[in-house]
Amino acid sequence: MTTRQHSLRNKLAQHQQKIHPFVVEASGQLVRVVGLTLEATGCRAAVGSLCAIETMAGNLIAEVIGFDDQLLYLMPIEELRGVLPGAKVTPLGEQSGLNVGLSLLGRVLDGSGQPIDGLGNLKTDQKASSHVAAINPLARRAISEPLDVGVRAINAMLTVGKGQRMGLFAGSGVGKSVLLGMMTRGTNADIIVVGLVGERGREVKEFIEEILGPEGRARSVVVAAPADTSPLMRLRACETSTRIAEYFRDLGYNVLLLMDSLTRYAQAQREIALAVGEPPATKGYPPSVFAKLPKLVERAGNGGGTQGSITAFYTVLTEGDDLQDPIADASRAILDGHIVLSRQLADSGHYPAIDIEASISRVAPMVISAEHLEAMRKVKQVYSLYQQNKDLISIGAYSQGSDPRIDNAIRLQPAMNAFLRQTMKDSVTFESSALMLSQMGAQCQV
């Protein structure tokens, strides 16, 4: 081989080295630990890949969340303990695929997709990639059919379409978990995927055993990452729930995805972003939070061709019942409607505490008949008329006969409250809800 050929080969090797900068090196060492953030040098690993860190209690698995020149930032997936200065850090490469299959039904998984229900290993050898390409929006089917969720107030007044993304906006203690449980038992969706993220551990067991119940659990997959898990595990739980729902949608099933909550997802991303030095922007939330929210939400919806649909309900915690909270405001802009749960209604014993005045379903006109839409409009107007004059009526300042419309609203108020209430164990079909709404609308004068 000539000198010129040797020179060309060396140049080619150098060029290939430059265009493949993320070659994984054997191992490095831990140089700093601050809170949940680990800093390592001497090894290369791509952002999002896993590393094993030697500790006194065995290997600790951590994920690469950023880097600064030769310094890697990692965050543990499990509890951080037994870590020593200079500990060996070994890159493990990309995350393995997610276990999928019909055998997931009835099971409870953690954020990584591993079973935590004590029923043994998952009986499946099917794997799905953790990362999937986004569906071309022009390839999706239009939303054209209603989805029965078994809740009369939603079926009648806030009709949801198959493939719609809805937000459930609520403060703490107003019955959002109970409402989600009512949907799991009453929906006509083929498969239900429930993501319980950042909740108290006690609430996870209560939801599965009491609210979901054996009937709901039989056709559900539950992914749970309680509040005491790491931010990475909480973040993964949301993405794992969505990935499982996508798998069943791709098989042609109509899936109901219930995510509790989108706020915990944002808070987990905030913890991770701030740990690597990303500057806070809006009330402590860094820009990456607002970039990740639409990416997660847009994965739900209708598929194309023979694919099914993912109808998603995302709960959004409104701190201090403030609907202008940054996450609530950002979520409302990217969802196809919102259901607001009222603390005032909950305190008065009105369940589900749905404020139909403040709630809206943006696709309802596309999935219901003109008669249904007209009855919905009449009932909402009469209900709102009573609420606007409620204070005057309560103190006796309104004189009966002054306005026939208000008289009619007062007369219908008990029937409307009964129509919008529903017990936790009851389930009302979409057809029954529409019929009752029609009968209610016929009595309204607007």
Coordinates of C-alpha atoms in Angstrom, one line a residue:
M1 CA 0.0 0.0 0.0
T2 CA 1.4 3.4 -1.0
T3 CA 2.1 6.3 1.4
R4 CA -0.8 8.2 -0.3
Q5 CA -3.2 5.3 0.4
H6 CA -2.1 5.2 4.0
S7 CA -2.7 8.9 4.3
L8 CA -6.2 8.7 2.8
R9 CA -7.1 5.8 5.1
N10 CA -6.0 7.7 8.2
K11 CA -8.0 10.7 7.1
L12 CA -11.0 8.5 6.5
A13 CA -10.7 7.0 10.0
Q14 CA -10.4 10.4 11.5
H15 CA -13.4 11.6 9.6
Q16 CA -15.5 8.6 10.8
Q17 CA -14.4 9.3 14.3
K18 CA -15.7 12.8 14.1
I19 CA -19.1 11.9 12.8
H20 CA -19.6 9.2 15.5
P21 CA -18.8 11.2 18.6
F22 CA -21.0 9.1 20.9
V23 CA -18.9 6.0 20.9
V24 CA -19.5 4.4 24.3
E25 CA -16.3 4.0 26.4
A26 CA -15.7 1.2 28.9
S27 CA -16.2 3.0 32.2
G28 CA -15.7 6.2 34.1
Q29 CA -15.9 7.4 37.7
L30 CA -18.3 9.3 39.8
V31 CA -16.9 12.7 40.9
R32 CA -19.8 14.6 42.4
V33 CA -23.3 14.0 44.0
V34 CA -25.6 16.9 44.6
G35 CA -29.2 15.9 45.6
L36 CA -30.3 13.4 43.0
T37 CA -27.8 14.6 40.4
L38 CA -24.7 12.5 39.8
E39 CA -21.7 13.8 37.9
A40 CA -19.3 11.4 36.2
T41 CA -16.2 11.7 34.0
G42 CA -14.2 9.4 31.8
C43 CA -17.0 7.8 29.9
R44 CA -19.3 8.7 27.0
A45 CA -23.0 7.9 26.8
A46 CA -25.8 9.4 24.9
V47 CA -28.5 11.5 26.6
G48 CA -31.3 9.1 27.5
S49 CA -29.1 6.0 27.8
L50 CA -28.5 4.0 31.0
C51 CA -25.4 3.6 33.1
A52 CA -24.6 1.2 36.0
I53 CA -22.9 2.8 39.1
E54 CA -21.2 0.6 41.6
T55 CA -22.4 1.1 45.2
M56 CA -22.1 -0.6 48.5
A57 CA -25.5 -2.2 47.9
G58 CA -24.8 -3.4 44.3
N59 CA -25.2 -1.7 41.0
L60 CA -27.4 1.4 40.8
I61 CA -29.1 2.2 37.4
A62 CA -29.1 5.8 36.4
E63 CA -30.1 7.6 33.2
V64 CA -28.0 10.3 31.4
I65 CA -29.9 13.5 31.5
G66 CA -27.3 15.9 30.2
F67 CA -23.6 16.7 29.8
D68 CA -21.1 19.6 30.0
D69 CA -18.0 19.0 27.9
Q70 CA -16.5 15.7 29.4
L71 CA -18.9 15.8 32.4
L72 CA -22.0 13.5 32.4
Y73 CA -25.0 14.4 34.4
L74 CA -27.0 11.3 35.6
M75 CA -30.1 10.8 37.7
P76 CA -30.9 7.5 39.4
I77 CA -34.0 5.5 38.6
E78 CA -34.1 3.8 42.0
E79 CA -33.3 5.0 45.5
L80 CA -29.9 6.7 45.8
R81 CA -27.9 5.0 48.6
G82 CA -24.5 3.4 49.2
V83 CA -22.7 5.7 46.6
L84 CA -19.0 6.3 47.2
P85 CA -16.6 8.9 45.8
G86 CA -14.9 7.7 42.6
A87 CA -17.4 4.9 42.1
K88 CA -17.2 3.1 38.7
V89 CA -19.7 4.2 36.1
T90 CA -20.3 1.8 33.2
P91 CA -22.5 2.8 30.2
L92 CA -25.2 0.2 29.4
G93 CA -26.4 1.7 26.1
E94 CA -30.0 2.4 25.1
Q95 CA -33.0 1.3 27.2
S96 CA -34.5 -2.1 26.3
G97 CA -37.9 -2.3 24.8
L98 CA -41.2 -2.4 26.7
N99 CA -43.1 -5.6 27.4
V100 CA -46.4 -5.6 25.6
G101 CA -49.3 -7.9 24.8
L102 CA -52.8 -8.8 25.9
S103 CA -51.3 -10.5 29.0
L104 CA -50.8 -6.9 30.4
L105 CA -54.6 -6.7 31.0
G106 CA -55.3 -6.9 34.7
R107 CA -51.7 -6.1 35.7
V108 CA -50.1 -3.3 37.7
L109 CA -46.8 -2.1 36.4
D110 CA -44.2 0.5 37.5
G111 CA -42.8 3.3 35.4
S112 CA -40.4 1.0 33.6
G113 CA -43.1 -1.5 32.7
Q114 CA -42.2 -4.1 35.3
P115 CA -45.0 -5.8 37.4
I116 CA -45.4 -4.7 41.0
D117 CA -48.7 -6.6 41.7
G118 CA -47.1 -9.8 43.0
L119 CA -48.7 -11.9 40.3
G120 CA -45.4 -13.1 38.8
N121 CA -43.6 -12.1 35.6
L122 CA -45.5 -10.9 32.5
K123 CA -46.4 -13.8 30.3
T124 CA -45.3 -12.2 27.0
D125 CA -42.2 -12.2 24.8
Q126 CA -43.4 -9.3 22.7
K127 CA -41.4 -6.1 22.9
A128 CA -42.2 -2.6 21.7
S129 CA -39.7 0.2 21.2
S130 CA -39.8 2.9 23.8
H131 CA -39.6 5.6 21.0
V132 CA -42.0 5.7 18.1
A133 CA -42.3 8.2 15.2
A134 CA -45.1 10.7 15.5
I135 CA -48.2 10.0 13.3
N136 CA -48.6 12.4 10.4
P137 CA -51.5 14.6 11.4
L138 CA -52.9 14.3 7.8
A139 CA -52.9 10.5 8.2
R140 CA -55.2 10.5 11.2
R141 CA -58.9 9.8 10.9
A142 CA -61.2 12.6 11.8
I143 CA -63.1 12.4 15.1
S144 CA -66.6 11.4 14.1
E145 CA -68.0 9.0 16.8
P146 CA -69.0 9.6 20.4
L147 CA -67.4 7.5 23.2
D148 CA -69.6 6.3 26.0
V149 CA -67.9 7.0 29.3
G150 CA -70.8 5.9 31.5
V151 CA -71.1 9.3 33.2
R152 CA -74.4 11.0 32.4
A153 CA -73.2 14.6 32.8
I154 CA -70.3 14.0 30.4
N155 CA -72.3 11.9 27.9
A156 CA -75.1 14.4 27.7
M157 CA -73.5 17.8 28.3
L158 CA -69.8 17.4 27.4
T159 CA -69.9 14.6 24.8
V160 CA -66.5 13.0 24.1
G161 CA -65.5 11.7 20.7
K162 CA -63.3 8.7 20.0
G163 CA -59.8 10.0 19.7
Q164 CA -60.4 13.2 21.7
R165 CA -57.9 14.5 24.3
M166 CA -59.7 16.0 27.4
G167 CA -58.4 17.7 30.4
L168 CA -59.9 17.1 33.9
F169 CA -59.1 20.3 35.9
A170 CA -59.5 19.9 39.6
G171 CA -58.0 20.9 43.0
S172 CA -57.2 18.3 45.6
G173 CA -60.1 16.4 47.2
V174 CA -62.9 17.2 44.7
G175 CA -63.4 13.7 43.4
K176 CA -61.3 13.4 40.3
S177 CA -60.0 9.8 41.1
V178 CA -63.6 8.7 41.7
L179 CA -64.7 10.2 38.4
L180 CA -61.9 8.3 36.6
G181 CA -63.0 5.1 38.3
M182 CA -66.6 5.7 37.1
M183 CA -65.3 6.0 33.6
T184 CA -63.3 2.8 33.7
R185 CA -66.4 0.8 34.8
G186 CA -68.9 2.5 32.4
T187 CA -67.0 3.1 29.2
N188 CA -67.5 1.1 26.0
A189 CA -63.8 1.4 25.1
D190 CA -62.1 -2.0 24.4
I191 CA -59.1 -1.4 26.6
I192 CA -58.3 1.0 29.5
V193 CA -54.8 2.2 30.4
V194 CA -54.5 4.1 33.7
G195 CA -51.4 6.1 34.7
L196 CA -51.2 6.9 38.4
V197 CA -48.3 9.3 38.7
G198 CA -47.1 11.1 41.8
E199 CA -50.1 10.0 43.9
R200 CA -49.9 8.8 47.5
G201 CA -49.1 5.1 47.8
R202 CA -52.3 4.5 49.8
E203 CA -54.4 6.1 46.9
V204 CA -52.8 3.7 44.4
K205 CA -54.1 0.6 46.2
E206 CA -57.5 2.3 46.9
F207 CA -57.9 3.2 43.3
I208 CA -57.1 -0.4 42.1
E209 CA -59.1 -2.3 44.7
E210 CA -62.1 0.0 45.4
I211 CA -62.6 2.5 42.7
L212 CA -61.5 0.4 39.7
G213 CA -62.8 -2.9 41.1
P214 CA -62.5 -6.4 39.6
E215 CA -64.7 -5.5 36.7
G216 CA -62.7 -2.5 35.6
R217 CA -59.4 -4.1 36.3
A218 CA -60.1 -7.1 34.0
R219 CA -59.7 -4.9 30.9
S220 CA -57.3 -2.4 32.3
V221 CA -53.5 -1.9 32.5
V222 CA -52.4 0.2 35.5
V223 CA -49.0 2.0 35.5
A224 CA -48.2 3.4 38.9
A225 CA -45.3 5.6 40.1
P226 CA -46.2 7.0 43.6
A227 CA -44.9 10.3 44.9
D228 CA -41.9 8.7 46.7
T229 CA -40.4 7.4 43.4
S230 CA -37.7 9.3 41.5
P231 CA -38.6 12.1 39.1
L232 CA -37.3 9.9 36.2
M233 CA -39.7 7.1 37.3
R234 CA -42.6 9.5 37.4
L235 CA -41.7 10.8 33.9
R236 CA -41.3 7.3 32.6
A237 CA -44.7 6.2 34.0
C238 CA -46.5 8.8 31.8
E239 CA -44.5 7.7 28.8
T240 CA -45.0 4.0 29.5
S241 CA -48.8 4.4 29.9
T242 CA -48.9 6.3 26.5
R243 CA -46.7 3.7 24.8
I244 CA -48.9 0.8 26.0
A245 CA -52.0 2.7 24.8
E246 CA -50.3 3.2 21.4
Y247 CA -49.5 -0.5 21.1
F248 CA -53.2 -1.4 21.6
R249 CA -54.3 1.3 19.2
D250 CA -52.0 0.0 16.5
L251 CA -53.7 -3.4 16.9
G252 CA -57.1 -1.7 16.1
Y253 CA -58.5 -1.4 19.6
N254 CA -60.3 1.7 20.9
V255 CA -58.4 2.6 24.0
L256 CA -59.3 4.9 26.9
L257 CA -56.2 6.4 28.5
L258 CA -56.6 8.0 31.9
M259 CA -53.6 9.9 33.1
D260 CA -53.5 11.2 36.7
S261 CA -51.8 13.6 36.4
L262 CA -50.3 15.8 33.7
T263 CA -49.2 18.2 36.4
R264 CA -47.0 15.6 38.1
Y265 CA -45.4 14.9 34.7
A266 CA -44.6 18.6 34.4
Q267 CA -43.3 18.7 38.0
A268 CA -41.0 15.7 37.4
Q269 CA -39.6 17.3 34.3
R270 CA -39.0 20.5 36.2
E271 CA -37.0 18.6 38.9
I272 CA -34.8 17.0 36.2
A273 CA -34.3 20.2 34.2
L274 CA -33.4 22.4 37.1
A275 CA -31.0 19.7 38.4
V276 CA -28.9 20.0 35.2
G277 CA -29.0 23.8 35.3
E278 CA -31.8 24.8 32.9
P279 CA -33.0 28.2 33.9
P280 CA -36.6 28.6 35.3
A281 CA -38.9 30.6 33.1
T282 CA -42.6 30.7 34.1
K283 CA -43.2 30.4 37.9
G284 CA -40.3 28.1 38.3
Y285 CA -41.0 25.9 35.2
P286 CA -38.2 25.7 32.7
P287 CA -38.9 25.9 28.9
S288 CA -38.4 22.1 28.4
V289 CA -41.6 21.4 30.4
F290 CA -43.7 23.3 27.9
A291 CA -41.9 21.6 25.1
K292 CA -42.6 18.1 26.5
L293 CA -46.3 18.6 27.3
P294 CA -47.6 18.8 23.7
K295 CA -45.3 15.9 22.6
L296 CA -46.9 13.6 25.2
V297 CA -50.5 14.8 24.5
E298 CA -50.2 14.6 20.7
R299 CA -49.3 10.9 20.9
A300 CA -53.0 10.2 21.8
G301 CA -55.8 10.5 19.3
N302 CA -57.1 8.5 16.3
G303 CA -54.8 6.4 14.2
G304 CA -54.9 5.9 10.5
G305 CA -56.0 3.0 8.3
T306 CA -56.8 0.0 10.4
Q307 CA -55.5 1.5 13.6
G308 CA -57.9 2.2 16.5
S309 CA -58.1 5.2 18.7
I310 CA -56.8 6.6 22.0
T311 CA -59.3 8.8 23.8
A312 CA -57.3 10.4 26.6
F313 CA -58.3 12.1 29.9
Y314 CA -55.5 14.0 31.6
T315 CA -56.1 15.3 35.1
V316 CA -54.6 18.7 35.8
L317 CA -54.1 19.9 39.4
T318 CA -55.0 23.5 39.8
E319 CA -53.0 24.8 42.7
G320 CA -55.3 26.8 45.0
D321 CA -58.1 26.2 42.4
D322 CA -56.4 28.6 40.1
L323 CA -57.2 27.8 36.5
Q324 CA -54.5 30.3 35.3
D325 CA -51.8 28.1 36.8
P326 CA -49.0 27.8 34.1
I327 CA -49.5 24.1 33.6
A328 CA -53.3 24.4 33.6
D329 CA -53.1 27.3 31.1
A330 CA -50.6 25.4 28.8
S331 CA -52.7 22.2 29.0
R332 CA -55.9 23.9 28.1
A333 CA -54.4 25.3 24.9
I334 CA -53.2 21.9 23.6
L335 CA -56.3 19.7 24.6
D336 CA -59.6 19.2 22.8
G337 CA -61.7 20.4 25.7
H338 CA -61.7 20.6 29.5
I339 CA -63.9 19.4 32.3
V340 CA -63.7 21.6 35.5
L341 CA -64.5 20.1 38.8
S342 CA -65.9 22.6 41.3
R343 CA -64.9 22.6 45.0
Q344 CA -68.2 24.5 45.7
L345 CA -70.2 21.7 44.2
A346 CA -68.2 19.0 45.9
D347 CA -68.6 20.8 49.3
S348 CA -72.4 20.8 48.8
G349 CA -72.4 17.0 48.1
H350 CA -73.0 17.3 44.4
Y351 CA -71.0 14.4 42.7
P352 CA -69.5 14.3 40.2
A353 CA -68.7 17.9 40.9
I354 CA -68.6 18.9 37.2
D355 CA -69.1 22.6 36.6
I356 CA -70.9 22.5 33.2
E357 CA -70.7 26.3 32.8
A358 CA -66.9 26.3 32.9
S359 CA -66.4 23.1 31.0
I360 CA -66.4 22.5 27.2
S361 CA -65.9 19.7 24.7
R362 CA -64.6 21.1 21.5
V363 CA -65.5 18.2 19.3
A364 CA -69.0 17.6 20.7
P365 CA -70.7 19.3 17.7
M366 CA -68.9 16.9 15.3
V367 CA -70.1 13.7 17.1
I368 CA -73.7 14.4 18.2
S369 CA -77.0 15.0 16.3
A370 CA -78.4 18.5 15.8
E371 CA -81.3 17.6 18.2
H372 CA -78.8 16.6 20.9
L373 CA -76.8 19.8 20.4
E374 CA -80.0 22.0 20.7
A375 CA -81.1 20.2 23.9
M376 CA -77.6 20.7 25.3
R377 CA -77.7 24.4 24.5
K378 CA -81.2 24.9 26.1
V379 CA -80.3 23.0 29.3
K380 CA -77.0 24.9 29.7
Q381 CA -78.6 28.3 29.2
V382 CA -81.3 27.6 31.8
Y383 CA -78.8 26.2 34.3
S384 CA -76.5 29.2 33.8
L385 CA -79.5 31.6 34.2
Y386 CA -80.2 30.1 37.6
Q387 CA -76.6 30.3 38.7
Q388 CA -76.4 34.0 37.6
N389 CA -79.4 34.9 39.8
K390 CA -78.7 32.4 42.6
D391 CA -77.7 35.0 45.2
L392 CA -80.8 37.1 44.6
I393 CA -83.0 34.0 44.8
S394 CA -81.3 32.8 48.0
I395 CA -81.8 36.1 49.9
G396 CA -85.4 36.5 48.6
A397 CA -84.7 39.6 46.6
Y398 CA -86.2 38.0 43.4
S399 CA -90.0 38.3 43.1
Q400 CA -91.7 35.4 41.4
G401 CA -93.3 36.4 38.2
S402 CA -90.8 39.1 37.4
D403 CA -89.2 37.1 34.6
P404 CA -90.8 33.9 33.2
R405 CA -87.3 32.5 32.2
I406 CA -86.0 32.8 35.8
D407 CA -89.2 31.3 37.1
N408 CA -88.7 28.3 34.8
A409 CA -85.1 28.0 35.8
I410 CA -86.1 27.9 39.5
R411 CA -88.7 25.3 38.8
L412 CA -86.3 23.1 36.8
Q413 CA -83.3 23.4 39.2
P414 CA -84.0 20.3 41.4
A415 CA -84.5 18.2 38.2
M416 CA -81.3 19.5 36.7
N417 CA -79.3 18.8 39.8
A418 CA -80.7 15.3 39.9
F419 CA -79.9 14.9 36.2
L420 CA -76.2 16.0 36.7
R421 CA -75.7 13.9 39.8
Q422 CA -74.7 10.3 39.8
T423 CA -73.5 7.8 42.4
M424 CA -70.1 6.2 42.2
K425 CA -71.4 2.7 41.4
D426 CA -73.9 3.8 38.7
S427 CA -73.2 3.7 35.0
V428 CA -75.5 5.4 32.5
T429 CA -75.2 4.6 28.8
F430 CA -74.8 7.3 26.1
E431 CA -78.3 6.5 24.7
S432 CA -80.0 6.9 28.1
S433 CA -78.1 10.1 28.7
A434 CA -79.2 11.6 25.4
L435 CA -82.8 10.6 26.0
M436 CA -82.9 12.1 29.4
L437 CA -81.3 15.3 28.1
S438 CA -83.9 15.5 25.3
Q439 CA -86.7 15.2 27.9
M440 CA -85.0 17.9 30.0
G441 CA -84.5 20.2 27.0
A442 CA -88.2 20.0 26.1
Q443 CA -89.1 21.6 29.5
C444 CA -86.7 24.5 29.1
Q445 CA -87.7 28.0 28.0
V446 CA -84.9 30.1 26.6

